[in-house]
Structure formats: C-alpha cells, structure tokens
Short mmCIF file of C-alpha atoms and ligand atoms in Angstrom, two decimals:
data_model
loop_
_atom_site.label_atom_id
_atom_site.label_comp_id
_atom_site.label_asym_id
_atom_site.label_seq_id
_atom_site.Cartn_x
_atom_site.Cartn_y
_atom_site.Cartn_z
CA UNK A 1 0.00 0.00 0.00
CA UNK A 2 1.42 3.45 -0.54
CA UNK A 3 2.02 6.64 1.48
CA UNK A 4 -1.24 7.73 0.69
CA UNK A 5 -3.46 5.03 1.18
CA UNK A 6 -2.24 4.60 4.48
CA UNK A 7 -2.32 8.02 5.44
CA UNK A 8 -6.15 8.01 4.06
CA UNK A 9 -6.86 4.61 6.37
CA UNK A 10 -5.67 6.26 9.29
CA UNK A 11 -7.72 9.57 8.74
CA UNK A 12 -10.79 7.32 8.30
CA UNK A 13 -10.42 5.28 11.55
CA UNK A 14 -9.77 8.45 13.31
CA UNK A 15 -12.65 10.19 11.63
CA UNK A 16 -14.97 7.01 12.12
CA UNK A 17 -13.91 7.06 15.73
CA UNK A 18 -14.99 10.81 16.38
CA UNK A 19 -17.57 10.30 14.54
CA UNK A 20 -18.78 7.43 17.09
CA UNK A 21 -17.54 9.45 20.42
CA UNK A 22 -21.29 9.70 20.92
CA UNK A 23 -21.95 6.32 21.41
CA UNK A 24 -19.73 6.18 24.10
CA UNK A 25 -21.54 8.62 26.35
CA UNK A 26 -24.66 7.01 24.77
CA UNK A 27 -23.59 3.95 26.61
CA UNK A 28 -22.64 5.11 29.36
CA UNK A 29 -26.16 7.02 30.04
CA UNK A 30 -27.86 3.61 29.22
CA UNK A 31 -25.71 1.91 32.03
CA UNK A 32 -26.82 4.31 34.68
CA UNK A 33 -30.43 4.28 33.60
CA UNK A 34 -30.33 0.04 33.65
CA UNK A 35 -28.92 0.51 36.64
CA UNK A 36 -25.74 -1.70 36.32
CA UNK A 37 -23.02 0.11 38.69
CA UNK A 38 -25.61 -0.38 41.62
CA UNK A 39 -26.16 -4.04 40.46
CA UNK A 40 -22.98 -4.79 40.19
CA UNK A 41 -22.06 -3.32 43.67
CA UNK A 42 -25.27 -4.87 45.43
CA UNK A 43 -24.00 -8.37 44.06
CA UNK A 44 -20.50 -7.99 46.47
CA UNK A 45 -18.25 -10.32 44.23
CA UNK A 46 -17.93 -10.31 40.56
CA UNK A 47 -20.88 -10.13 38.55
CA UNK A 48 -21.31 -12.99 35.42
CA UNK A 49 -23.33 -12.25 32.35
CA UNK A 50 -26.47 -14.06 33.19
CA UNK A 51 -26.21 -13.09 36.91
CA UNK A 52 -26.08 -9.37 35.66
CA UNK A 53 -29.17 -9.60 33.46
CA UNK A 54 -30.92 -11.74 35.98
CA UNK A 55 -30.11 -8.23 38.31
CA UNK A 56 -31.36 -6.25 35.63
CA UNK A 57 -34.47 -7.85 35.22
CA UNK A 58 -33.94 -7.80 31.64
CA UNK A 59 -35.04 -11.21 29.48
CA UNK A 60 -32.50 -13.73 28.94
CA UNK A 61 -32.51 -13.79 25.81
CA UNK A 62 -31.20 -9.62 26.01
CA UNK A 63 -28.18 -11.89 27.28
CA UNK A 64 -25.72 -11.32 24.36
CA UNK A 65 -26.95 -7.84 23.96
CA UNK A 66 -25.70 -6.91 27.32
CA UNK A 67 -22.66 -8.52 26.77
CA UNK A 68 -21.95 -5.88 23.94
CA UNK A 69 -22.78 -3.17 25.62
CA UNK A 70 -20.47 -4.20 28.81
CA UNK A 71 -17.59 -5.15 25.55
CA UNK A 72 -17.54 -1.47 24.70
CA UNK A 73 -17.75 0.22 28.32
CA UNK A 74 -15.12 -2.31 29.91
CA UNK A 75 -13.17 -1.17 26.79
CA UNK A 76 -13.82 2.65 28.01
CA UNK A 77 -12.55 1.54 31.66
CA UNK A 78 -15.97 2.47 33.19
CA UNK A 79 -15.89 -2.02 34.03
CA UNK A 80 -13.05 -4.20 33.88
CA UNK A 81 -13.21 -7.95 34.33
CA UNK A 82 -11.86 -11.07 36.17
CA UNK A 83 -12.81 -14.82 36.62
CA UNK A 84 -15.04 -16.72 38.75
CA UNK A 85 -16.77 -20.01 38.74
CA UNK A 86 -20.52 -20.66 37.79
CA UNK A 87 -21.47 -24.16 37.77
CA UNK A 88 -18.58 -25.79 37.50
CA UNK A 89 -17.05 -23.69 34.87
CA UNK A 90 -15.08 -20.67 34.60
CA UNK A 91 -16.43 -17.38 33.48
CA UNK A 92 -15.79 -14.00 32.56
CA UNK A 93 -17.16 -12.00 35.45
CA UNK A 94 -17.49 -8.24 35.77
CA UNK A 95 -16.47 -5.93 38.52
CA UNK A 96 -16.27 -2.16 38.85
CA UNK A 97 -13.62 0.54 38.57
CA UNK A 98 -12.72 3.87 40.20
CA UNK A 99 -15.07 5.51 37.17
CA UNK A 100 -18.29 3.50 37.85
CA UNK A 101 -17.62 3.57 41.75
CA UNK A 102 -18.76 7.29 42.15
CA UNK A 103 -22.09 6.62 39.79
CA UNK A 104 -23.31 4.20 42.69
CA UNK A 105 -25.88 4.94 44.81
CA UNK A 106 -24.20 4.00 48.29
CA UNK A 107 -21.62 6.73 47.45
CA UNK A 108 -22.91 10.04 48.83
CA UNK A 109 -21.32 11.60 45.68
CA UNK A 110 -22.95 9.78 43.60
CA UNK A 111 -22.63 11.19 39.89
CA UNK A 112 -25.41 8.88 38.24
CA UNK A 113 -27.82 12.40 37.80
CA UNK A 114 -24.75 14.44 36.46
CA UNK A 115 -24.76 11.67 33.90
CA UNK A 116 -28.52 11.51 33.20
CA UNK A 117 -28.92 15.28 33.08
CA UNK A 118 -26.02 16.31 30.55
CA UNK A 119 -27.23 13.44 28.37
CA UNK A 120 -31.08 14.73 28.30
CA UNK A 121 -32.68 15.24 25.39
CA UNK A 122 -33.01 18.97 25.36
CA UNK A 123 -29.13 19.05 25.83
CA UNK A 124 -28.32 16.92 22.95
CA UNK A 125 -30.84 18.48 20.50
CA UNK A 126 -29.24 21.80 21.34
CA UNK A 127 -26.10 20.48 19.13
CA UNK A 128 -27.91 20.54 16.22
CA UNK A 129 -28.37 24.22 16.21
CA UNK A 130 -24.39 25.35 16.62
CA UNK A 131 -23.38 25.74 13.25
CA UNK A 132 -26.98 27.79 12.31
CA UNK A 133 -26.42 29.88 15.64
CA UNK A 134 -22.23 30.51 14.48
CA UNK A 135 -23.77 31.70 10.93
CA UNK A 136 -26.30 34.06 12.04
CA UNK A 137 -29.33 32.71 14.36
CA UNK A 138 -29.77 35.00 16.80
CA UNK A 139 -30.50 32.54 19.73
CA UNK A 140 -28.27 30.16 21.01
CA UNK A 141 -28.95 26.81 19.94
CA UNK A 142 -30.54 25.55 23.07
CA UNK A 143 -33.36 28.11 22.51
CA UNK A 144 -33.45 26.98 19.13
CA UNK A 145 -33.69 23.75 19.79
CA UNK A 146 -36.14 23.73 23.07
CA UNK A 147 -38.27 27.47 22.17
CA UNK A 148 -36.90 28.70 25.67
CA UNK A 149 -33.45 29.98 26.74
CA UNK A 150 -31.89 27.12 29.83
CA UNK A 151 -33.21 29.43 32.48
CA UNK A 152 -36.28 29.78 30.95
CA UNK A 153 -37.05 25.98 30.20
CA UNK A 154 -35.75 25.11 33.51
CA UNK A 155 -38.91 26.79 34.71
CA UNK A 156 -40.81 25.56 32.47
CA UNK A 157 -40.01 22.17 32.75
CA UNK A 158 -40.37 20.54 36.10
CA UNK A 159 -38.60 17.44 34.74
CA UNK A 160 -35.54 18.46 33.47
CA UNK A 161 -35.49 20.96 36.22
CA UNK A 162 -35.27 18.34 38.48
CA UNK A 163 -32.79 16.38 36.52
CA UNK A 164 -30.54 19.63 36.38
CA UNK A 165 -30.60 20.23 40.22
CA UNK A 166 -30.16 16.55 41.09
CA UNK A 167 -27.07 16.47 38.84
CA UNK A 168 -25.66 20.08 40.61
CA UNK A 169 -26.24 18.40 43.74
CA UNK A 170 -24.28 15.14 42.98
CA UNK A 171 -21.37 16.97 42.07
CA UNK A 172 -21.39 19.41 44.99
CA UNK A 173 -21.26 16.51 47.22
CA UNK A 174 -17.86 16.14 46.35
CA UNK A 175 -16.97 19.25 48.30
CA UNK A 176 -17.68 16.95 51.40
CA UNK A 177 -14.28 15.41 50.26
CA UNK A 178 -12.11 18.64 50.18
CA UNK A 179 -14.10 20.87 53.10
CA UNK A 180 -11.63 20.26 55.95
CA UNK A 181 -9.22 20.88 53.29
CA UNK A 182 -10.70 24.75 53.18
CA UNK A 183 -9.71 26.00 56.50
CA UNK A 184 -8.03 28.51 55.17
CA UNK A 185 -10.70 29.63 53.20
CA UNK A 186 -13.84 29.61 55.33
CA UNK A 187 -11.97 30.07 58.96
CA UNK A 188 -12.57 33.46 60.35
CA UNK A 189 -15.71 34.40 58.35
CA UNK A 190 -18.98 34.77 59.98
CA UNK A 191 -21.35 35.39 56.89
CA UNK A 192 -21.01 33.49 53.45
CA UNK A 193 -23.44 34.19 50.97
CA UNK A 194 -23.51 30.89 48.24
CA UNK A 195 -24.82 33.41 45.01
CA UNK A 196 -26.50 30.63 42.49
CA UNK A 197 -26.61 28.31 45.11
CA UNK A 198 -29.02 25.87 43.96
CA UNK A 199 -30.77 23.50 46.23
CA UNK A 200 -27.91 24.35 49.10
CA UNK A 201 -26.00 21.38 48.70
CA UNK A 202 -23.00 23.25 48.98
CA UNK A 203 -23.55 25.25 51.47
CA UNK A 204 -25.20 22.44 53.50
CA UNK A 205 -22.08 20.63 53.71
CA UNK A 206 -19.89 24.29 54.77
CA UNK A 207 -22.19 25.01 57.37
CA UNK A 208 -22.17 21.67 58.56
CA UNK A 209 -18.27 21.65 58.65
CA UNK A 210 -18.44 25.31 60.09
CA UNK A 211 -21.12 26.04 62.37
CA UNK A 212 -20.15 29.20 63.15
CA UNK A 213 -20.82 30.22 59.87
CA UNK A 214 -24.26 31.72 58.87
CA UNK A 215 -24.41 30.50 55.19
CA UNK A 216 -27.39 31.67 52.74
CA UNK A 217 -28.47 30.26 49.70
CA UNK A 218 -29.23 32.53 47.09
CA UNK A 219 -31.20 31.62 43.69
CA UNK A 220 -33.84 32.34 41.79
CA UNK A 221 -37.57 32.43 43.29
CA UNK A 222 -38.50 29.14 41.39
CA UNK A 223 -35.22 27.44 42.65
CA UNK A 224 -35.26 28.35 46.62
CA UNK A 225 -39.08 28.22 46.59
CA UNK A 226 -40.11 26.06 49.73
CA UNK A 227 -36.32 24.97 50.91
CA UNK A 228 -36.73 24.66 54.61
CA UNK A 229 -33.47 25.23 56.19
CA UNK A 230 -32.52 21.55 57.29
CA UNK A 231 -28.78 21.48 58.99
CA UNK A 232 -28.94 20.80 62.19
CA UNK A 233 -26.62 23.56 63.33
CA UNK A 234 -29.32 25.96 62.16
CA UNK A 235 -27.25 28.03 60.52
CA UNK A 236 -28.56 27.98 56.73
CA UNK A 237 -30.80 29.82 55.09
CA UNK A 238 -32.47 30.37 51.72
CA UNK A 239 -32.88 33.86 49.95
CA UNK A 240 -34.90 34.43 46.12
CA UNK A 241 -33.39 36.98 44.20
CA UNK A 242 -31.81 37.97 41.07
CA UNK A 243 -28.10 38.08 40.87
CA UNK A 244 -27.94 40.75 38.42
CA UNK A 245 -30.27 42.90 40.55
CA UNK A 246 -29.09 42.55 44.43
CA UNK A 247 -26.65 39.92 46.47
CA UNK A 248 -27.02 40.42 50.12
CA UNK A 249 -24.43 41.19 52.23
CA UNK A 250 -21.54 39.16 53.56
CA UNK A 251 -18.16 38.72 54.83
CA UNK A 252 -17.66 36.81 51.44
CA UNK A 253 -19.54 35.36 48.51
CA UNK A 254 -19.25 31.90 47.34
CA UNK A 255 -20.45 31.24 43.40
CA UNK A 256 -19.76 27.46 42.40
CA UNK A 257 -20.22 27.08 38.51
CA UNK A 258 -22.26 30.19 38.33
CA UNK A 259 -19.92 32.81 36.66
CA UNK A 260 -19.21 29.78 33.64
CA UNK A 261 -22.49 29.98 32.53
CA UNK A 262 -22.40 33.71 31.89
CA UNK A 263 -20.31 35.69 29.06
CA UNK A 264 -17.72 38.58 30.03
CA UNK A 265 -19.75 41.13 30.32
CA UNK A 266 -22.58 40.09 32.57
CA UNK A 267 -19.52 38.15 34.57
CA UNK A 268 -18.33 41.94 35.16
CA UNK A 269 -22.17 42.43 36.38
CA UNK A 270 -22.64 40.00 38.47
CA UNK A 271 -18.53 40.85 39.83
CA UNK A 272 -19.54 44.23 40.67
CA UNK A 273 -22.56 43.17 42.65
CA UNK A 274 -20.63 40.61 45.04
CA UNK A 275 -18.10 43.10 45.72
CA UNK A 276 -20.97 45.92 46.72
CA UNK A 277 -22.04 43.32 48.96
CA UNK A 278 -18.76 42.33 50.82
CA UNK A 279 -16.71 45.27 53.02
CA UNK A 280 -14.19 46.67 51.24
CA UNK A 281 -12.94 48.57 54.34
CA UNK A 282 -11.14 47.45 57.42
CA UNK A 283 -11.85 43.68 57.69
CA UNK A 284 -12.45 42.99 53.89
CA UNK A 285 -14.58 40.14 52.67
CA UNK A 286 -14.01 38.58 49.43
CA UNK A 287 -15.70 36.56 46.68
CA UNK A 288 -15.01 32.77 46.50
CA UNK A 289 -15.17 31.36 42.95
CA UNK A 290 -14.94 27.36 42.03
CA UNK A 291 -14.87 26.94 38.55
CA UNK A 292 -12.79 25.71 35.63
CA UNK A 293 -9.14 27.30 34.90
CA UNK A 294 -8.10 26.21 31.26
CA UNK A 295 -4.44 25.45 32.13
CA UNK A 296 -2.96 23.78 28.51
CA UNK A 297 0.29 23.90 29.31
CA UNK A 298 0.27 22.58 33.02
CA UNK A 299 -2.66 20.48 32.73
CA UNK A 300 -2.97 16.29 31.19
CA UNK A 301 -4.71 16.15 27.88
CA UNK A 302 -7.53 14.41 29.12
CA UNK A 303 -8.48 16.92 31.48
CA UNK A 304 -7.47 20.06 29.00
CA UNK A 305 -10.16 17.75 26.42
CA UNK A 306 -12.69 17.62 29.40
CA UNK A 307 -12.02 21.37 30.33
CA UNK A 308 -12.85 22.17 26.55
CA UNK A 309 -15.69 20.32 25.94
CA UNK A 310 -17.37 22.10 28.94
CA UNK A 311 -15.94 25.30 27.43
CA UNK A 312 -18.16 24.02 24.21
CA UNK A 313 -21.42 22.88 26.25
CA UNK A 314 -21.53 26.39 28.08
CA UNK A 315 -21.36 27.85 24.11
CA UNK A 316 -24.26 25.62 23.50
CA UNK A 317 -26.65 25.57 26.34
CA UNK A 318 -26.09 28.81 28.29
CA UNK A 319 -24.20 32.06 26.93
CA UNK A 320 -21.31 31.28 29.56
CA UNK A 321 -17.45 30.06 28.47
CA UNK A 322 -14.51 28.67 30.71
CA UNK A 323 -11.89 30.26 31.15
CA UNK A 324 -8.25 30.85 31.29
CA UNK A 325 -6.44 32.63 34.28
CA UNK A 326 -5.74 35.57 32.28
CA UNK A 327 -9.40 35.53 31.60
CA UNK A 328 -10.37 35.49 34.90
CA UNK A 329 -7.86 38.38 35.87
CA UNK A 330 -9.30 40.52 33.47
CA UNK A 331 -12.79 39.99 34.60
CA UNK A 332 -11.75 40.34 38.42
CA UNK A 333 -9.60 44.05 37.22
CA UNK A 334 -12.59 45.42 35.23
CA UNK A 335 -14.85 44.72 38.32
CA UNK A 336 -12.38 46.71 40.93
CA UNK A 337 -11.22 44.21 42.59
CA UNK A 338 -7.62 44.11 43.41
CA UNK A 339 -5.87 40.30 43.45
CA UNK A 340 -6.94 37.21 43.46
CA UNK A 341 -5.45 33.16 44.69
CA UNK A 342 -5.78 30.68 42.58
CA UNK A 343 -5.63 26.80 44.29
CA UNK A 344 -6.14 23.69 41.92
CA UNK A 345 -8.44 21.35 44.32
CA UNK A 346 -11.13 19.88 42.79
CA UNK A 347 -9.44 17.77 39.78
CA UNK A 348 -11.60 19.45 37.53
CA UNK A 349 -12.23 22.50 39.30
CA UNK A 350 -9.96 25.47 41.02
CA UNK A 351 -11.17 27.31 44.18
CA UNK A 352 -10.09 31.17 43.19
CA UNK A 353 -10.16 33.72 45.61
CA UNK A 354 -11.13 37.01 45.00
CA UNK A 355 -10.00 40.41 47.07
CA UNK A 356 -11.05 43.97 46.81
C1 SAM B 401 -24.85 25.63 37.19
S1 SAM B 401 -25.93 26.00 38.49
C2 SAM B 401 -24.87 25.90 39.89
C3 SAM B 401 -25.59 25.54 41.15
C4 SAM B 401 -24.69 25.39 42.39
N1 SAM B 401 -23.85 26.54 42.60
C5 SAM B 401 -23.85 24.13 42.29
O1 SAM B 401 -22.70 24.19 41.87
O2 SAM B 401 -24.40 23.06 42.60
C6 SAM B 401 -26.18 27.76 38.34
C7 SAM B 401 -27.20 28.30 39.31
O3 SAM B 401 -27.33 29.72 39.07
C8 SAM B 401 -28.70 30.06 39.25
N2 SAM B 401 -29.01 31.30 38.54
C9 SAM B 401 -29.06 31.51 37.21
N3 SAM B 401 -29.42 32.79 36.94
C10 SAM B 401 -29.60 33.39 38.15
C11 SAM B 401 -29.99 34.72 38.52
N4 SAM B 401 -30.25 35.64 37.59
N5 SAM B 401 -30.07 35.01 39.85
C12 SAM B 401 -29.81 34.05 40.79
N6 SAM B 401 -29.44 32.78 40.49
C13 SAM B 401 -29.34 32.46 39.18
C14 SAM B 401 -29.44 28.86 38.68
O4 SAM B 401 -30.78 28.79 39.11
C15 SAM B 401 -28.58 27.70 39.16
O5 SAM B 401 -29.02 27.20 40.40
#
C-alpha cells in the first residue's frame, strides 16, 4: 500500500472514531439508567453475564446484547473484568472501577444524575443548532432547539429541572471530600453568601463543617421556593433573588459554577454586585469562585479535552465560556477588585479567591 493510502486509512479510523464518540456517552447514560453500577455493587463479588441480566431484570434472551454493551464500556474503563466459577465452569465475570464507583448509589457523591442530566434530550438536541447559531441565528442553539433559553425551560419544565438540580447536587457533594481541606478559606468568616446556590447542597455541607458560619443560599424564586433550612446547626438559610439585581451582604460570597455559565460582560455584572455586597474597608470580605481554569500547558490532555468540551457545552446551552487565568484576571480588574489566589483542588475545578 502506498504513502497515501495509508495516510487516508488512518484519517478514516480516526474520523470514524470521532464520529462514534457519541456512542460512548450514549452507553454510558444507558448503564446508569439500567442501573448496572448499583447491580454490580449490590451483588459484592464479581458479577457474570447471566447473573447481571438476571439483576437487571432484563429477558435472557437480552443476554448477548448486554454482553456488547459491557464489551464497549469495559473497553472505556468504566468495568473491567476477572474470573469466577458458575457451575462448574469458569467465566468471565465483571467488577467495577474507580469511574463506575462514584455513579453508585451508596456513594454520597454519587454522579449517576450528572450523567442523566447532561445526556437529556433537550441538551443533545441543542447540538444541532451550533453551526446555524455561528452563521447568524440569533438565539443560542438551546433556545433553538427547546423554544426557551436554559433558564427559561428550567422553569418551564419541572422534569428536566429536576434532573438539572439533582445532577448540581451530585457533584457538589464532592466538596464533602475537600471541606476540611478549606480552613483557610472559610476560617474566620462569619457570613457566606452561596450566590446561584441551587438546592444548598453546597452550602449544607460548609455550614455543617463550620457552624459558626451563617451560610445563605441565594437563587432564583423558582429554585429556593419552599427549601426549609434543614442542617442541624441551624445556621442555613435560603434567599430568592436575582443576581444581576441585588446579592445580600456578607463577609464573602461563594459562586460554584455560576460565573461559567455567563459571558464577560454580565460576569463583570454580576462581579460588581458581590463586591458591593462584601466590606471593602477594614476587615475585607471577598468573593469565593470554584470553577474551571483552562491550564494547557500545566494540565494532562484528558483533562485540557474535558475542560474544553465544557468550554463548548456552556457555548451551547447557556451564553457562559470557561476560562483561562488571564481571563479570569481581566474579569476580576474590570470589576475593581484588586488580586486574586488561585488553588487547583477539585481535579476538575480550582477554588479562586477574589479580594477587593
Ligand atoms: C450551574 S448551576 C450551579 C448551582 C450550584 N452553585 C452548584 O454548583 O451546585 C447555576 C445556578 O445559578 C442560578 N441562577 C441563574 N441565573 C440566576 C440569577 N439571575 N439570579 C440568581 N441565580 C441564578 C441557577 O438557578 C442555578 O441554580
């Protein structure tokens, strides 16, 4: 075969296999919704084919149908496999792996929803729309694609609102892993304010881990509606409000994955707001930001690839980006405040500081 040919087999298996990328998250979201992490952990040794469908309640005869679909996410890591014996005989059996670990329900971190949620339909359809919105259509493609912008359809749509929030919750549970790691950060305040806090996950867990803090939740009216405060230290409440109109006051504001969903210039906005509500004299608050930092040159290709595709889904859903620190220093100078401290924590996340 000659230069060429080659070359032009190699382009199409790497084309093919972009091409099929889908099919790997496809998978994975069918996993989750057959429930096969939890049956595999609920078994407590490895799992064979027939015992897993048997779990599944799925028809035997869906046998070597499962089998494929294990092939291609053992492949992916999400499984691996081993050997046990089943009457008599030796089979292939299946166990988990760090990566389907955290998408079972005994973990408290449980990622299942994340996965559910960024696979729903009204977030895949969006995709249809990018090249139309890059050429000219004035909304961005998942108001094109769903007739409501993702704030919008969110209250619209009890549903996928529910979806959304179970998915932000799952992944703020994974601040109960680095929490006493934030000393440093929280120690000393008395007031936080947690601006597009969701359903308080996040706070829950700081002003569980700090009780002398007095956290508040702060969302929209349709978010915080009804949230009874539930820690037992008492010290967490909820507040309905816009972020672009008023944040209340305190010693510092916390915004996790709220500033990526937003472009520049509302980011300024919404910058200008925390730091009216956070002294500026004496004792000075600040603003507390965890969020992607696109790092290329310090950061592993995989999580640069995983940093960028988020970069592409906050192009496609909301009107947000991610950003590099240079970005983020330019947003944090144009909104007066003065430095900032940048610490790499949450594998794909940074906790930023903010001063006046
Ligand atoms: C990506 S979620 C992050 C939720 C939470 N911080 C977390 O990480 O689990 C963004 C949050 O910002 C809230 N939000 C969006 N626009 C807002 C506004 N104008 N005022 C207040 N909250 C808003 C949304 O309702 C949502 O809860």
């Amino acid at each position: 075969m000659d230069q060429e040919a080659i070359e032009s087999f190699q382009a199409q298996a790497h084309l093919y296999k972009h091409i099929s990328n889908y099919i790997s998250s496809m998978s994975l979201k069918c996993a989750v919704q057959l429930g096969i992490p939890d049956a595999i952990h609920n078994h407590g040794q490895p799992i064979t084919l027939s015992e897993l469908v048997s779990a599944l309640g799925a028809d035997p005869t869906k046998a070597s149908f499962t089998y494929r679909l294990m092939r291609v996410l053992v492949h992916s890591g999400f499984f691996a496999t081993t050997t046990k014996v089943e009457n008599d005989q030796e089979r292939e059996a299946y166990v988990l792996t760090p990566f389907s670990k955290i998408l079972t329900k005994e973990k408290v971190n449980c990622l299942s929803p994340f996965v559910v949620s960024m696979l729903s339909p009204a977030m895949i359809n969006s995709w249809h729309f990018l090249g139309d919105w890059i050429q000219g259509t004035k909304e961005r493609p998942f108001e094109t694609a769903n007739g409501k912008t993702f704030w919008e359809y969110m209250d619209h749509e009890p549903e996928f609102k529910t979806l959304f929030h179970d998915a932000m919750e799952s992944d703020s549970q994974m601040m109960n892993l680095v929490v006493k790691d934030c000393k440093p950060v929280f120690e000393g305040l008395n007031s936080l304010v947690d601006v597009g806090g969701g359903t308080g996950t996040i706070a829950r867990v700081i002003s569980e881990a700090y009780p002398q803090l007095k956290c508040t939740v702060f969302d929209l009216p349709h978010v915080v509606a009804n949230m009874p405060p539930t820690t037992a230290t008492g010290n967490l409440n909820f507040v309905a409000g816009d972020l672009f109109q008023h944040i209340p006051p305190a010693d510092a504001i916390l915004m996790k994955l709220v500033l990526h969903a937003f472009g520049d210039e509302d980011c300024i906005k919404i910058l200008k707001k925390c730091r009216e509500a956070i002294p500026t004299e004496g004792k000075k608050g600040k603003v507390v930001i965890i969020d992607i930092v696109i790092n290329v040159e310090k950061d592993e290709d995989a999580l640069t690839e995983a940093k960028l595709f988020f970069d592409m889904l906050m192009m496609v859903v909301v009107t947000g980006r991610e950003r590099t620190e240079q970005d983020w220093e330019k947003l944090f100078m144009a909104a007066g405040f003065s430095h900032y401290k940048i610490t790499p924590l949450f594998g794909l996340r940074s906790l930023i500081e903010v001063f006046p």
